[in-house]
Amino acid sequence: LLLKPSWKQHYSFPWFGMDIGGTLVKLVYFEPVDITAEEEQEEVENLKSIRRYLTSNVAYGKTGVRDVHLELRNLTMCGRTGNLHFIRFPTQAMPRFIQMGRDKNFSSLHTTLCATGGGAYKFENDFRMMADLELLKLDELDCLIRGLLFVDRVGFNGHPECYYFQNPSDTQSCVKKPCTLDNPFPMLLVNIGSGVSILTVYSENNYKRVTGTSLGGGTFLGLCCLLTGCETFEEALEMASKGDSTNVDKLVKDIYGGDYERFGLQGSAVASSFGHMMSKEKRDSISKEDLARATLVTITNNIGSIARMCAVNEKIERVVFVGNFLRINTVSTKLLAYAMDYWSKGQLRALFLEHEGYFGAVGALMELLKTTEDP
Amino acid sequence: MAECGRVDSNTSHTMDKSITLPPDEIFRNLENAKRFAIDIGGSLTKLAYYSTVQHKVAKVRSFDHTAKEAAGDKLYEISMQEEVTARLHFIKFENAYIETCLDFIKDHLVNTETKVIKATGGGAHKFKELIERKLGLKVDKEDEMTCLIKGCNFVLRNIPHEAFVYAKHADSEFRFQTTNPDIFPYLLVNIGSGVSIVKVESEDKFERIGGSSIGGGTFWGLGALLTKTKRFDELLQLASKGQHASVDMLVKDIYGGSYGYLGLTGDLIASSFGKSATADKEFSKEDMAKSLLHMISNDIGQLACLYAKLHNLSRVYFGGFFIRGHPVTMHTITYSINFFTKGEVQALFLRHEGYLGAIGAFLKGAEEDNPNQYSWGENYAGSSGLMSVSPDMNPMQRARSGTFDMLEMDRLERQLVNLPLLQDPSSYIPDTVDLTEDAPAREYWLYCFEEALDGVVKRAVASQPDMPEAALRAEKFRQKYRHKLQTLRQQPFAYGSLTVRSLLDTREHCLNEFNFPDPYSKIKQRENDIALKYYQKAVKSLDELSWEEKQFALVRGVLAGNVFDWGAKAVSDVLESDPEFGFEEAKRQLEERPWLIDSYDQWLERLKGPPHKCALFFVDNSGVDIILGVMPFVRELLSRGTEVVLASNSGPALNDVTNGELQILTERIAAMDPVIEAGLREDRLLLVQSGSSSPCLDLSRLDKVLAMVVRERQTDLVIIEGMGRAIHTNYYAMLSCESLKMAVIKNSWLADRLGGKLFSVVFKYEVPVGKPNKDCGAFSPC
């Protein structure tokens, strides 16, 4: 697709989309790679410096990270070709980020900063007062759906964005398989961030938030910090990967000696999360790893259970899980895939997306391009 | 999960043998006990047994009048007889006492032929060996969930005001539900260590439709890890003091305010424990416990709602140790259900939730006796009532919790059903004033019953002049009833909604408990004797009146007769001091028309129309009331061609006429009065028992035979007489046929309340709305 250079001028760089959540800020940045010599000359210095800063680093400050493996290369957006970068940092670092915006004199660039997530509201005034920046506030669910459908459409550098697990009920032969969301509607969209939102999506503009739960990623991390003294999500997951939740949870067989046949419950099913911890002896001898694992399993199973009930109530078979709780978290993705399959007797299918938590930010970026398009 | 326990709690291993059991109060009637069942949970044991109770009952027997008047001028003789009734005993105590209790049972178990004990609950197998060794009974395990459901069906069917809605900040915390005769289908959410969600469709059909591993065990286990607090109760206490907002991430923490677009308010929890994901902050035990409580309650509430919606069920009962009498968890669950269903589904709780497993296990063992074919009634004298374990509860109750809690249920001789003429059985509430909600009324009536206690004790002693120990028993009665009144003052909700009826019934139960089955028997006898002598004269003078004068005189007669009520202090004082006070004096006391409630003109108009097919008359007092007031009225109805069914109490209460007495009285009147005689002979006058032994009247629990007769005879008029039956209860009862409620207000406080004065008259004639009687279309319902 070739467009006249004069046309391109309408979209002033830099292109950002931002999603300020309860725990994490997700930032997507479009790095144009088709810059002409003429453009390069016209490009103001601080724009250049932003581009260099973002693209030549993979970490920013102590807590900012660029997910290099997620970068979408040679993407065409609004006639421009470039790379889409995915960056995240803790919401706690938001004041420093705003400070940086001021130091880099971001407001002189005459770009609109599109932001979604609760922080778009919470920090709106800070942006204005500290950095002289006006945010374009966008609804987080609108952005989520728009971003998700876009990324699924453009694909992941030639591969599908979407995947599922084959043989989810069998740990031995359970494998990740790519797939496409060719005909995505209707879908039940489960967004697991700090908390959880569950939406039914019938088309890009026709969706409904059916319910949500406060037991989400924030609960996992919060409880893990209290129980094990860990400090980060990575640490918590690392511990969880080494633990055994059955030392913490009471299983059906711990109570009934085997299956509870009267109700068709397998002996290996969890009867009471943290149930063993009612005993002092067991509390005194439990390992941090086991506690982390139990916390992860408890939260994940609960989300699975609520999602499944919603899917049944809404008569939707496709359940798409997104959100940063699933980042580097194969324990949870596999557990969700298993739970959907097992409890629905194969009726429900759990689907996952590679760019887990970034769709809101992508959706915000798309809004930027849409608004600039309008006369 | 179903199981509520087998909690290897470090506290439950220590056996407490030092406790001495007071045999008068706990494990009563063990001598004749049979059919044991036991439900052992994580911390509490519930024992159930069936026993028979020997009671004194007052029987009346007519003298043989064909012989000569040998027995003096007495109409009938009263004899005290022993009667054996069946009773179910349930006792709840801490597991620590289990060995002491088993020893006690073994020592007192004499006459039993029982070989097995039914057992359920998570702890059943842990204590199996101990039970078998101590009692020599074989332990027979029953499925826990089956027992739970059986027990639940049983209490819902047999105990009025079993279910309640919890409202922490309302005037009355507990709002009891009227018993819907159709208890199915419902959802039972049992929150033990885990959660089981069970759909119950009929007595035998139920299904576990779902559950969750996040339950009471999660609260306890995770709570103990987070706060280093060992006991479940202490965790709840911590939680009730905490502030969850310091631990939870709220919507406003993310948005800075509310998320208006989705209608999520700022105070909503976005992420439980979302603020604790930091290493550089300490959190208080209270705050963490509170956050945990919210997290778990909300989660369970959400799942329950999803299942209720999926299965289209609106009745959702919550039980299990997480709920059991804990206001804190009842509140959070109620809040959660309201939030998720926007008020469409109410969270319901059960007064006897802790006993469901034991009741169910017992019923499993008693299947051959077919206990479900009988009606049962909660015995207020032998039951502890609903206990609140709230931290700020009164000290009296605090002392009792942790020891023994009891429930006793009497097997009623008759099966009880709804009056078929109730307009809407599911919304019928017998009681006019709910004293749980009406604090001034509660104050007054509690005071009133306490004031009257001396008189009742005196009357009880006087009724048994030949028994020297009667005074001692009467004293015990006094203590017991006074204690009940004190309990009710502190916890008006102990036995469901507190009402004048429940206060009266509790007194009757306590009197029976101490073998004062009929303290007014002698008074009733004397008054019946006297009144009978005036019957013919009364009828004769009525017959001399014109038709219209006669109708009015008949109504005044019923009203004047109704003045003779020993239950009303204003009257009993008069009757006590002036033995000459008679029918004519009573008539003079009556309010002149227009009465306080006066639809006499409509009634008179109606009488000018065609006769009723059949009238059902709920009668009140003995003596002048029934003989000179009611009988002439009945006589007139019979003369008009209306069949009459006289419904009287099955057992004694105050000076109310019992069915036994009424049989004899009616025979004697028939001997003097050809109209009554013909009515009996031609089967146009029927005497049936109401199934009740209360001075009040619950139209949803009436003798099955009565209901059958009412249906067969196509009853089209219901007459309810007296303060207890027509004012304290049924004042607002809506019937599907014409009804007439007649009473004299013999209590000045009540008169005040209703805007009248002492001896004001209520004469309430009603025709159901939307059902105009085509024979008398001229008048409208009032």
Coordinates of C-alpha atoms in Angstrom, one line a residue, chain B residues 408-641:
Chain B
E408 CA -36.5 -31.0 71.1
M409 CA -39.3 -31.9 68.8
D410 CA -42.6 -33.4 69.7
R411 CA -44.4 -35.8 67.5
L412 CA -47.8 -34.4 67.1
E413 CA -50.7 -36.8 67.3
R414 CA -52.3 -35.4 64.3
Q415 CA -50.9 -34.4 60.9
L416 CA -51.1 -30.7 60.3
V417 CA -51.9 -29.0 57.0
N418 CA -53.1 -25.7 55.6
L419 CA -56.7 -24.5 55.9
P420 CA -57.8 -25.0 52.3
L421 CA -59.6 -21.6 52.5
L422 CA -56.5 -19.5 52.8
Q423 CA -56.4 -17.1 49.9
D424 CA -52.6 -17.4 49.5
P425 CA -51.0 -20.0 51.7
S426 CA -47.5 -18.9 50.8
S427 CA -48.0 -15.4 52.0
Y428 CA -50.1 -16.2 55.1
I429 CA -48.7 -14.9 58.3
P430 CA -50.7 -15.9 61.4
D431 CA -49.4 -13.3 63.7
T432 CA -50.6 -9.7 63.6
V433 CA -47.6 -8.1 65.3
D434 CA -44.1 -9.2 64.9
L435 CA -42.5 -8.4 68.3
T436 CA -39.1 -8.9 66.9
E437 CA -39.6 -5.8 64.8
D438 CA -41.8 -3.8 67.1
A439 CA -39.7 -2.9 70.1
P440 CA -42.4 -1.1 72.2
A441 CA -44.9 -3.9 71.7
R442 CA -42.1 -6.4 72.7
E443 CA -41.4 -4.5 75.8
Y444 CA -45.0 -4.4 76.8
W445 CA -45.8 -8.1 76.2
L446 CA -42.6 -9.4 77.8
Y447 CA -43.5 -7.3 80.8
C448 CA -47.1 -8.4 80.7
F449 CA -46.2 -12.1 80.7
E450 CA -43.7 -11.6 83.5
E451 CA -46.4 -9.8 85.5
A452 CA -48.9 -12.6 84.9
L453 CA -46.4 -15.3 86.0
D454 CA -47.4 -15.3 89.7
G455 CA -51.0 -15.8 88.8
V456 CA -50.2 -18.7 86.5
V457 CA -48.1 -20.4 89.1
K458 CA -50.8 -20.0 91.7
R459 CA -53.4 -21.4 89.3
A460 CA -51.1 -24.3 88.5
V461 CA -50.7 -25.3 92.2
A462 CA -54.4 -24.9 92.8
S463 CA -55.2 -27.2 89.9
Q464 CA -53.5 -30.1 91.7
P465 CA -54.7 -29.9 95.3
D466 CA -54.0 -33.5 96.0
M467 CA -50.4 -33.4 95.0
P468 CA -48.1 -32.1 97.7
E469 CA -45.1 -31.6 95.4
A470 CA -47.1 -29.5 93.0
A471 CA -45.7 -26.3 94.6
L472 CA -42.2 -27.4 94.0
R473 CA -42.9 -28.2 90.4
A474 CA -44.7 -24.9 89.9
E475 CA -41.7 -23.2 91.2
K476 CA -39.5 -25.0 88.7
F477 CA -42.0 -23.9 86.0
R478 CA -41.7 -20.3 87.2
Q479 CA -37.9 -20.4 86.9
K480 CA -38.0 -22.0 83.5
Y481 CA -40.5 -19.7 82.0
R482 CA -38.9 -16.6 83.5
H483 CA -35.6 -17.7 82.1
K484 CA -37.2 -18.1 78.7
L485 CA -38.6 -14.6 79.0
Q486 CA -35.2 -13.2 79.9
T487 CA -33.6 -15.0 77.0
L488 CA -36.3 -13.6 74.7
R489 CA -35.7 -10.1 76.0
Q490 CA -32.0 -10.4 74.9
Q491 CA -32.7 -12.5 71.8
P492 CA -36.2 -12.0 70.5
F493 CA -35.3 -14.1 67.5
A494 CA -34.4 -17.2 69.5
Y495 CA -37.5 -19.2 68.3
G496 CA -38.3 -17.4 65.1
S497 CA -40.3 -14.3 65.1
L498 CA -41.4 -13.3 68.6
T499 CA -45.1 -13.0 68.9
V500 CA -47.8 -13.0 71.5
R501 CA -48.6 -16.5 70.2
S502 CA -45.1 -17.8 70.7
L503 CA -45.0 -16.3 74.2
L504 CA -48.3 -18.1 75.0
D505 CA -47.2 -21.3 73.4
T506 CA -43.9 -21.2 75.3
R507 CA -45.8 -20.9 78.5
E508 CA -47.9 -23.9 77.6
H509 CA -44.9 -26.0 76.7
C510 CA -43.2 -25.1 80.0
L511 CA -46.4 -25.9 82.0
N512 CA -46.5 -29.3 80.3
E513 CA -42.9 -29.8 81.0
F514 CA -43.6 -29.7 84.7
N515 CA -46.7 -31.8 84.5
F516 CA -49.3 -29.1 84.7
P517 CA -51.2 -30.2 81.6
D518 CA -54.4 -28.2 82.4
P519 CA -54.2 -25.7 85.2
Y520 CA -57.7 -24.3 84.4
S521 CA -59.4 -27.7 84.3
K522 CA -61.3 -27.1 87.6
I523 CA -62.3 -23.5 86.7
K524 CA -63.5 -24.7 83.3
Q525 CA -65.5 -27.4 84.9
R526 CA -67.2 -25.1 87.4
E527 CA -67.9 -22.5 84.8
N528 CA -69.3 -25.0 82.3
D529 CA -71.6 -26.3 85.1
I530 CA -72.9 -22.9 85.9
A531 CA -73.4 -21.8 82.3
L532 CA -75.3 -24.9 81.3
K533 CA -77.9 -24.1 83.9
Y534 CA -78.7 -20.8 82.1
Y535 CA -78.7 -22.3 78.6
Q536 CA -82.4 -22.9 78.2
K537 CA -83.3 -19.5 79.7
A538 CA -80.9 -17.8 77.4
V539 CA -82.3 -19.5 74.3
K540 CA -85.9 -18.8 75.4
S541 CA -85.3 -15.1 75.8
L542 CA -83.6 -15.0 72.4
D543 CA -86.6 -16.7 70.8
E544 CA -88.9 -14.0 72.1
L545 CA -87.1 -11.3 70.1
S546 CA -87.9 -10.1 66.6
W547 CA -85.7 -11.4 63.9
E548 CA -83.5 -8.3 63.7
E549 CA -83.3 -7.9 67.5
K550 CA -82.4 -11.5 67.8
Q551 CA -79.5 -11.3 65.3
F552 CA -78.0 -8.5 67.2
A553 CA -78.5 -10.2 70.6
L554 CA -76.8 -13.3 69.2
V555 CA -73.8 -11.3 68.2
R556 CA -73.7 -9.5 71.5
G557 CA -74.0 -12.8 73.2
V558 CA -70.9 -14.2 71.5
L559 CA -69.1 -11.0 72.4
A560 CA -70.2 -10.9 76.0
G561 CA -69.3 -14.6 76.3
N562 CA -65.9 -13.7 75.0
V563 CA -65.3 -11.5 78.0
F564 CA -64.9 -14.6 80.1
D565 CA -61.2 -15.1 79.4
W566 CA -58.8 -16.1 82.2
G567 CA -55.9 -15.3 79.9
A568 CA -56.7 -11.6 80.2
K569 CA -55.5 -10.0 83.4
A570 CA -58.2 -7.3 83.4
V571 CA -60.8 -10.1 83.4
S572 CA -59.2 -12.7 85.6
D573 CA -58.9 -10.0 88.3
V574 CA -62.6 -9.4 88.1
L575 CA -63.5 -13.1 87.9
E576 CA -61.2 -13.8 90.9
S577 CA -62.7 -11.1 93.1
D578 CA -66.3 -11.3 92.1
P579 CA -67.7 -14.8 91.7
E580 CA -71.1 -13.3 90.9
F581 CA -69.8 -11.7 87.7
G582 CA -72.1 -13.1 85.1
F583 CA -73.3 -12.9 81.5
E584 CA -75.4 -9.8 82.1
E585 CA -72.6 -8.0 83.8
A586 CA -70.4 -8.8 80.8
K587 CA -72.9 -7.5 78.4
R588 CA -73.0 -4.2 80.3
Q589 CA -69.2 -3.9 80.0
L590 CA -69.3 -4.1 76.2
E591 CA -68.7 -1.1 74.1
E592 CA -71.9 0.3 72.5
R593 CA -72.1 0.5 68.7
P594 CA -70.5 1.8 66.6
W595 CA -67.8 -0.6 67.7
L596 CA -64.1 -0.1 67.2
I597 CA -64.3 -2.3 64.1
D598 CA -67.9 -2.5 63.0
S599 CA -69.3 -4.2 60.0
Y600 CA -72.4 -5.5 61.7
D601 CA -74.7 -3.8 59.2
Q602 CA -73.1 -5.7 56.3
W603 CA -73.4 -8.9 58.3
L604 CA -77.0 -8.2 59.0
E605 CA -77.6 -7.5 55.3
R606 CA -75.9 -10.8 54.5
L607 CA -78.2 -12.7 56.8
K608 CA -81.2 -11.4 54.9
G609 CA -79.8 -13.3 51.9
P610 CA -79.6 -17.0 51.4
P611 CA -78.1 -19.2 54.1
H612 CA -74.5 -20.2 54.0
K613 CA -73.7 -23.8 53.0
C614 CA -71.4 -24.5 55.9
A615 CA -69.8 -22.4 58.6
L616 CA -66.5 -23.3 60.2
F617 CA -66.4 -21.8 63.8
F618 CA -63.1 -21.6 65.7
V619 CA -64.3 -21.4 69.3
D620 CA -62.5 -19.8 72.3
N621 CA -63.3 -20.1 76.0
S622 CA -65.2 -22.6 78.1
G623 CA -68.2 -21.7 80.2
V624 CA -70.3 -18.7 79.3
D625 CA -68.5 -18.1 76.1
I626 CA -69.1 -21.5 74.5
I627 CA -72.4 -22.3 76.1
L628 CA -74.3 -19.0 76.3
G629 CA -72.5 -17.1 73.5
V630 CA -71.5 -19.5 70.8
M631 CA -74.1 -22.3 71.1
P632 CA -77.2 -20.0 70.6
F633 CA -75.4 -18.5 67.6
V634 CA -74.7 -22.0 66.2
R635 CA -78.3 -22.9 66.8
E636 CA -79.4 -19.9 64.7
L637 CA -77.1 -20.9 61.9
L638 CA -78.4 -24.5 62.0
S639 CA -82.0 -23.1 61.9
R640 CA -81.2 -21.1 58.8
G641 CA -80.0 -24.3 57.1

